Amino acid sequence: MLKSKFWQAFFALAPFVSLILIFVGYAVFLIAILTTIPQGGGKPDPVSVFGGVGVLVFTFSTIFLISMASLVYYIVHAAYNPNLRENNLLILWILLFIFTSGLGQFIYWIVEIVNKPKQSPAHPS
């Protein structure tokens, strides 16, 4: 699974897609609240006003789990990366993952996975 290009791209791009989903979900939640408030000054029905809270909580929970899975996946990937074992780059990458959240995984994916040339097997002469 660590060498799968699909999972590498998924876990690198998922935090950014999740960020967009957070904004969309929050906008839908606000629109749902604002459209259910009565115009005549009467009391709003709490169930209709806060009906979208469950969807919002589910969205945030899903995004949190995907972000944590991305963090764990890239920490394990960096730990098994042989290019990072000889120097302190492993510690640097792990700290970058932790402190920059999804941005660190995306940068690692571009620098260490996408831009690294494929090594061809050695052919005996």
JSON list of C-alpha atoms in Angstrom, two decimals:
[
{"chain": "A", "resi": 1, "resn": "MET", "atom": "CA", "xyz": [0.00, 0.00, 0.00]},
{"chain": "A", "resi": 2, "resn": "LEU", "atom": "CA", "xyz": [2.91, 2.38, 0.58]},
{"chain": "A", "resi": 3, "resn": "LYS", "atom": "CA", "xyz": [4.02, 2.06, -3.05]},
{"chain": "A", "resi": 4, "resn": "SER", "atom": "CA", "xyz": [0.56, 2.50, -4.54]},
{"chain": "A", "resi": 5, "resn": "LYS", "atom": "CA", "xyz": [0.41, 5.71, -6.58]},
{"chain": "A", "resi": 6, "resn": "PHE", "atom": "CA", "xyz": [-3.34, 5.94, -5.97]},
{"chain": "A", "resi": 7, "resn": "TRP", "atom": "CA", "xyz": [-3.03, 5.99, -2.17]},
{"chain": "A", "resi": 8, "resn": "GLN", "atom": "CA", "xyz": [-0.05, 8.34, -2.29]},
{"chain": "A", "resi": 9, "resn": "ALA", "atom": "CA", "xyz": [-2.02, 10.85, -4.37]},
{"chain": "A", "resi": 10, "resn": "PHE", "atom": "CA", "xyz": [-5.20, 10.31, -2.35]},
{"chain": "A", "resi": 11, "resn": "PHE", "atom": "CA", "xyz": [-3.58, 10.98, 1.00]},
{"chain": "A", "resi": 12, "resn": "ALA", "atom": "CA", "xyz": [-1.62, 13.95, -0.40]},
{"chain": "A", "resi": 13, "resn": "LEU", "atom": "CA", "xyz": [-4.66, 15.64, -1.95]},
{"chain": "A", "resi": 14, "resn": "ALA", "atom": "CA", "xyz": [-7.37, 14.59, 0.53]},
{"chain": "A", "resi": 15, "resn": "PRO", "atom": "CA", "xyz": [-6.62, 17.32, 3.13]},
{"chain": "A", "resi": 16, "resn": "PHE", "atom": "CA", "xyz": [-7.03, 20.04, 0.48]},
{"chain": "A", "resi": 17, "resn": "VAL", "atom": "CA", "xyz": [-10.22, 18.54, -0.88]},
{"chain": "A", "resi": 18, "resn": "SER", "atom": "CA", "xyz": [-11.42, 18.22, 2.71]},
{"chain": "A", "resi": 19, "resn": "LEU", "atom": "CA", "xyz": [-10.75, 21.90, 3.32]},
{"chain": "A", "resi": 20, "resn": "ILE", "atom": "CA", "xyz": [-12.97, 22.77, 0.35]},
{"chain": "A", "resi": 21, "resn": "LEU", "atom": "CA", "xyz": [-15.64, 20.40, 1.66]},
{"chain": "A", "resi": 22, "resn": "ILE", "atom": "CA", "xyz": [-15.51, 22.11, 5.06]},
{"chain": "A", "resi": 23, "resn": "PHE", "atom": "CA", "xyz": [-16.25, 25.49, 3.49]},
{"chain": "A", "resi": 24, "resn": "VAL", "atom": "CA", "xyz": [-19.03, 24.07, 1.32]},
{"chain": "A", "resi": 25, "resn": "GLY", "atom": "CA", "xyz": [-20.58, 22.22, 4.27]},
{"chain": "A", "resi": 26, "resn": "TYR", "atom": "CA", "xyz": [-20.42, 25.28, 6.46]},
{"chain": "A", "resi": 27, "resn": "ALA", "atom": "CA", "xyz": [-22.02, 27.42, 3.72]},
{"chain": "A", "resi": 28, "resn": "VAL", "atom": "CA", "xyz": [-24.84, 24.89, 3.31]},
{"chain": "A", "resi": 29, "resn": "PHE", "atom": "CA", "xyz": [-25.32, 24.87, 7.09]},
{"chain": "A", "resi": 30, "resn": "LEU", "atom": "CA", "xyz": [-25.51, 28.68, 7.25]},
{"chain": "A", "resi": 31, "resn": "ILE", "atom": "CA", "xyz": [-27.93, 28.84, 4.31]},
{"chain": "A", "resi": 32, "resn": "ALA", "atom": "CA", "xyz": [-30.12, 26.21, 5.97]},
{"chain": "A", "resi": 33, "resn": "ILE", "atom": "CA", "xyz": [-30.19, 28.22, 9.20]},
{"chain": "A", "resi": 34, "resn": "LEU", "atom": "CA", "xyz": [-30.85, 31.55, 7.51]},
{"chain": "A", "resi": 35, "resn": "THR", "atom": "CA", "xyz": [-33.65, 30.23, 5.30]},
{"chain": "A", "resi": 36, "resn": "THR", "atom": "CA", "xyz": [-35.57, 28.63, 8.18]},
{"chain": "A", "resi": 37, "resn": "ILE", "atom": "CA", "xyz": [-35.69, 31.71, 10.41]},
{"chain": "A", "resi": 38, "resn": "PRO", "atom": "CA", "xyz": [-39.23, 33.14, 10.28]},
{"chain": "A", "resi": 39, "resn": "GLN", "atom": "CA", "xyz": [-39.55, 36.64, 8.82]},
{"chain": "A", "resi": 40, "resn": "GLY", "atom": "CA", "xyz": [-42.45, 37.78, 11.02]},
{"chain": "A", "resi": 41, "resn": "GLY", "atom": "CA", "xyz": [-40.47, 37.81, 14.24]},
{"chain": "A", "resi": 42, "resn": "GLY", "atom": "CA", "xyz": [-41.97, 34.59, 15.58]},
{"chain": "A", "resi": 43, "resn": "LYS", "atom": "CA", "xyz": [-39.97, 31.95, 17.38]},
{"chain": "A", "resi": 44, "resn": "PRO", "atom": "CA", "xyz": [-38.05, 29.67, 15.02]},
{"chain": "A", "resi": 45, "resn": "ASP", "atom": "CA", "xyz": [-38.47, 25.93, 15.31]},
{"chain": "A", "resi": 46, "resn": "PRO", "atom": "CA", "xyz": [-35.18, 24.60, 16.80]},
{"chain": "A", "resi": 47, "resn": "VAL", "atom": "CA", "xyz": [-35.42, 21.33, 14.87]},
{"chain": "A", "resi": 48, "resn": "SER", "atom": "CA", "xyz": [-35.67, 23.13, 11.54]},
{"chain": "A", "resi": 49, "resn": "VAL", "atom": "CA", "xyz": [-32.97, 25.64, 12.41]},
{"chain": "A", "resi": 50, "resn": "PHE", "atom": "CA", "xyz": [-30.42, 23.11, 13.61]},
{"chain": "A", "resi": 51, "resn": "GLY", "atom": "CA", "xyz": [-31.41, 20.20, 11.39]},
{"chain": "A", "resi": 52, "resn": "GLY", "atom": "CA", "xyz": [-28.15, 20.42, 9.47]},
{"chain": "A", "resi": 53, "resn": "VAL", "atom": "CA", "xyz": [-25.95, 20.05, 12.54]},
{"chain": "A", "resi": 54, "resn": "GLY", "atom": "CA", "xyz": [-25.83, 16.26, 12.13]},
{"chain": "A", "resi": 55, "resn": "VAL", "atom": "CA", "xyz": [-24.60, 16.59, 8.56]},
{"chain": "A", "resi": 56, "resn": "LEU", "atom": "CA", "xyz": [-22.03, 19.17, 9.62]},
{"chain": "A", "resi": 57, "resn": "VAL", "atom": "CA", "xyz": [-20.75, 16.96, 12.48]},
{"chain": "A", "resi": 58, "resn": "PHE", "atom": "CA", "xyz": [-20.57, 13.94, 10.17]},
{"chain": "A", "resi": 59, "resn": "THR", "atom": "CA", "xyz": [-18.63, 15.97, 7.59]},
{"chain": "A", "resi": 60, "resn": "PHE", "atom": "CA", "xyz": [-16.17, 17.27, 10.18]},
{"chain": "A", "resi": 61, "resn": "SER", "atom": "CA", "xyz": [-15.70, 13.78, 11.66]},
{"chain": "A", "resi": 62, "resn": "THR", "atom": "CA", "xyz": [-15.03, 12.26, 8.25]},
{"chain": "A", "resi": 63, "resn": "ILE", "atom": "CA", "xyz": [-12.57, 14.99, 7.34]},
{"chain": "A", "resi": 64, "resn": "PHE", "atom": "CA", "xyz": [-10.79, 14.61, 10.68]},
{"chain": "A", "resi": 65, "resn": "LEU", "atom": "CA", "xyz": [-10.41, 10.85, 10.15]},
{"chain": "A", "resi": 66, "resn": "ILE", "atom": "CA", "xyz": [-9.11, 11.32, 6.60]},
{"chain": "A", "resi": 67, "resn": "SER", "atom": "CA", "xyz": [-6.60, 13.93, 7.79]},
{"chain": "A", "resi": 68, "resn": "MET", "atom": "CA", "xyz": [-5.35, 11.67, 10.58]},
{"chain": "A", "resi": 69, "resn": "ALA", "atom": "CA", "xyz": [-5.07, 8.74, 8.16]},
{"chain": "A", "resi": 70, "resn": "SER", "atom": "CA", "xyz": [-3.08, 10.95, 5.80]},
{"chain": "A", "resi": 71, "resn": "LEU", "atom": "CA", "xyz": [-0.76, 11.98, 8.62]},
{"chain": "A", "resi": 72, "resn": "VAL", "atom": "CA", "xyz": [-0.13, 8.39, 9.72]},
{"chain": "A", "resi": 73, "resn": "TYR", "atom": "CA", "xyz": [0.30, 7.17, 6.12]},
{"chain": "A", "resi": 74, "resn": "TYR", "atom": "CA", "xyz": [2.95, 9.76, 5.29]},
{"chain": "A", "resi": 75, "resn": "ILE", "atom": "CA", "xyz": [4.82, 9.34, 8.59]},
{"chain": "A", "resi": 76, "resn": "VAL", "atom": "CA", "xyz": [5.07, 5.60, 7.88]},
{"chain": "A", "resi": 77, "resn": "HIS", "atom": "CA", "xyz": [6.03, 6.30, 4.25]},
{"chain": "A", "resi": 78, "resn": "ALA", "atom": "CA", "xyz": [8.79, 8.67, 5.35]},
{"chain": "A", "resi": 79, "resn": "ALA", "atom": "CA", "xyz": [10.03, 6.17, 7.94]},
{"chain": "A", "resi": 80, "resn": "TYR", "atom": "CA", "xyz": [10.41, 3.50, 5.22]},
{"chain": "A", "resi": 81, "resn": "ASN", "atom": "CA", "xyz": [11.95, 5.90, 2.69]},
{"chain": "A", "resi": 82, "resn": "PRO", "atom": "CA", "xyz": [15.60, 4.83, 2.25]},
{"chain": "A", "resi": 83, "resn": "ASN", "atom": "CA", "xyz": [16.62, 8.31, 1.02]},
{"chain": "A", "resi": 84, "resn": "LEU", "atom": "CA", "xyz": [15.83, 9.81, 4.43]},
{"chain": "A", "resi": 85, "resn": "ARG", "atom": "CA", "xyz": [17.70, 7.35, 6.62]},
{"chain": "A", "resi": 86, "resn": "GLU", "atom": "CA", "xyz": [21.23, 8.75, 6.28]},
{"chain": "A", "resi": 87, "resn": "ASN", "atom": "CA", "xyz": [20.52, 12.26, 7.54]},
{"chain": "A", "resi": 88, "resn": "ASN", "atom": "CA", "xyz": [18.10, 14.23, 9.69]},
{"chain": "A", "resi": 89, "resn": "LEU", "atom": "CA", "xyz": [15.57, 14.72, 6.90]},
{"chain": "A", "resi": 90, "resn": "LEU", "atom": "CA", "xyz": [13.29, 12.08, 8.42]},
{"chain": "A", "resi": 91, "resn": "ILE", "atom": "CA", "xyz": [12.87, 14.12, 11.59]},
{"chain": "A", "resi": 92, "resn": "LEU", "atom": "CA", "xyz": [12.38, 17.28, 9.56]},
{"chain": "A", "resi": 93, "resn": "TRP", "atom": "CA", "xyz": [9.66, 15.70, 7.41]},
{"chain": "A", "resi": 94, "resn": "ILE", "atom": "CA", "xyz": [7.82, 14.26, 10.40]},
{"chain": "A", "resi": 95, "resn": "LEU", "atom": "CA", "xyz": [7.84, 17.63, 12.16]},
{"chain": "A", "resi": 96, "resn": "LEU", "atom": "CA", "xyz": [6.65, 19.25, 8.94]},
{"chain": "A", "resi": 97, "resn": "PHE", "atom": "CA", "xyz": [3.79, 16.73, 8.73]},
{"chain": "A", "resi": 98, "resn": "ILE", "atom": "CA", "xyz": [2.72, 17.40, 12.29]},
{"chain": "A", "resi": 99, "resn": "PHE", "atom": "CA", "xyz": [2.96, 21.20, 12.32]},
{"chain": "A", "resi": 100, "resn": "THR", "atom": "CA", "xyz": [1.67, 21.99, 8.83]},
{"chain": "A", "resi": 101, "resn": "SER", "atom": "CA", "xyz": [-1.05, 19.36, 8.63]},
{"chain": "A", "resi": 102, "resn": "GLY", "atom": "CA", "xyz": [-2.09, 18.65, 5.02]},
{"chain": "A", "resi": 103, "resn": "LEU", "atom": "CA", "xyz": [0.41, 21.05, 3.46]},
{"chain": "A", "resi": 104, "resn": "GLY", "atom": "CA", "xyz": [3.37, 18.99, 4.68]},
{"chain": "A", "resi": 105, "resn": "GLN", "atom": "CA", "xyz": [2.02, 15.79, 3.14]},
{"chain": "A", "resi": 106, "resn": "PHE", "atom": "CA", "xyz": [1.40, 17.56, -0.16]},
{"chain": "A", "resi": 107, "resn": "ILE", "atom": "CA", "xyz": [4.94, 19.00, -0.25]},
{"chain": "A", "resi": 108, "resn": "TYR", "atom": "CA", "xyz": [6.42, 15.59, 0.63]},
{"chain": "A", "resi": 109, "resn": "TRP", "atom": "CA", "xyz": [4.38, 13.96, -2.13]},
{"chain": "A", "resi": 110, "resn": "ILE", "atom": "CA", "xyz": [5.69, 16.46, -4.70]},
{"chain": "A", "resi": 111, "resn": "VAL", "atom": "CA", "xyz": [9.32, 16.51, -3.52]},
{"chain": "A", "resi": 112, "resn": "GLU", "atom": "CA", "xyz": [9.96, 12.91, -2.47]},
{"chain": "A", "resi": 113, "resn": "ILE", "atom": "CA", "xyz": [7.53, 10.89, -4.61]},
{"chain": "A", "resi": 114, "resn": "VAL", "atom": "CA", "xyz": [6.56, 12.68, -7.81]},
{"chain": "A", "resi": 115, "resn": "ASN", "atom": "CA", "xyz": [9.87, 14.38, -8.60]},
{"chain": "A", "resi": 116, "resn": "LYS", "atom": "CA", "xyz": [12.17, 11.46, -7.75]},
{"chain": "A", "resi": 117, "resn": "PRO", "atom": "CA", "xyz": [13.32, 9.66, -10.91]},
{"chain": "A", "resi": 118, "resn": "LYS", "atom": "CA", "xyz": [12.58, 5.98, -11.22]},
{"chain": "A", "resi": 119, "resn": "GLN", "atom": "CA", "xyz": [15.67, 3.87, -10.64]},
{"chain": "A", "resi": 120, "resn": "SER", "atom": "CA", "xyz": [16.16, 1.29, -13.33]},
{"chain": "A", "resi": 121, "resn": "PRO", "atom": "CA", "xyz": [17.50, -2.09, -12.22]},
{"chain": "A", "resi": 122, "resn": "ALA", "atom": "CA", "xyz": [21.20, -2.63, -12.74]},
{"chain": "A", "resi": 123, "resn": "HIS", "atom": "CA", "xyz": [21.97, -4.73, -15.80]},
{"chain": "A", "resi": 124, "resn": "PRO", "atom": "CA", "xyz": [25.04, -6.98, -15.61]},
{"chain": "A", "resi": 125, "resn": "SER", "atom": "CA", "xyz": [27.56, -6.39, -18.37]}
]
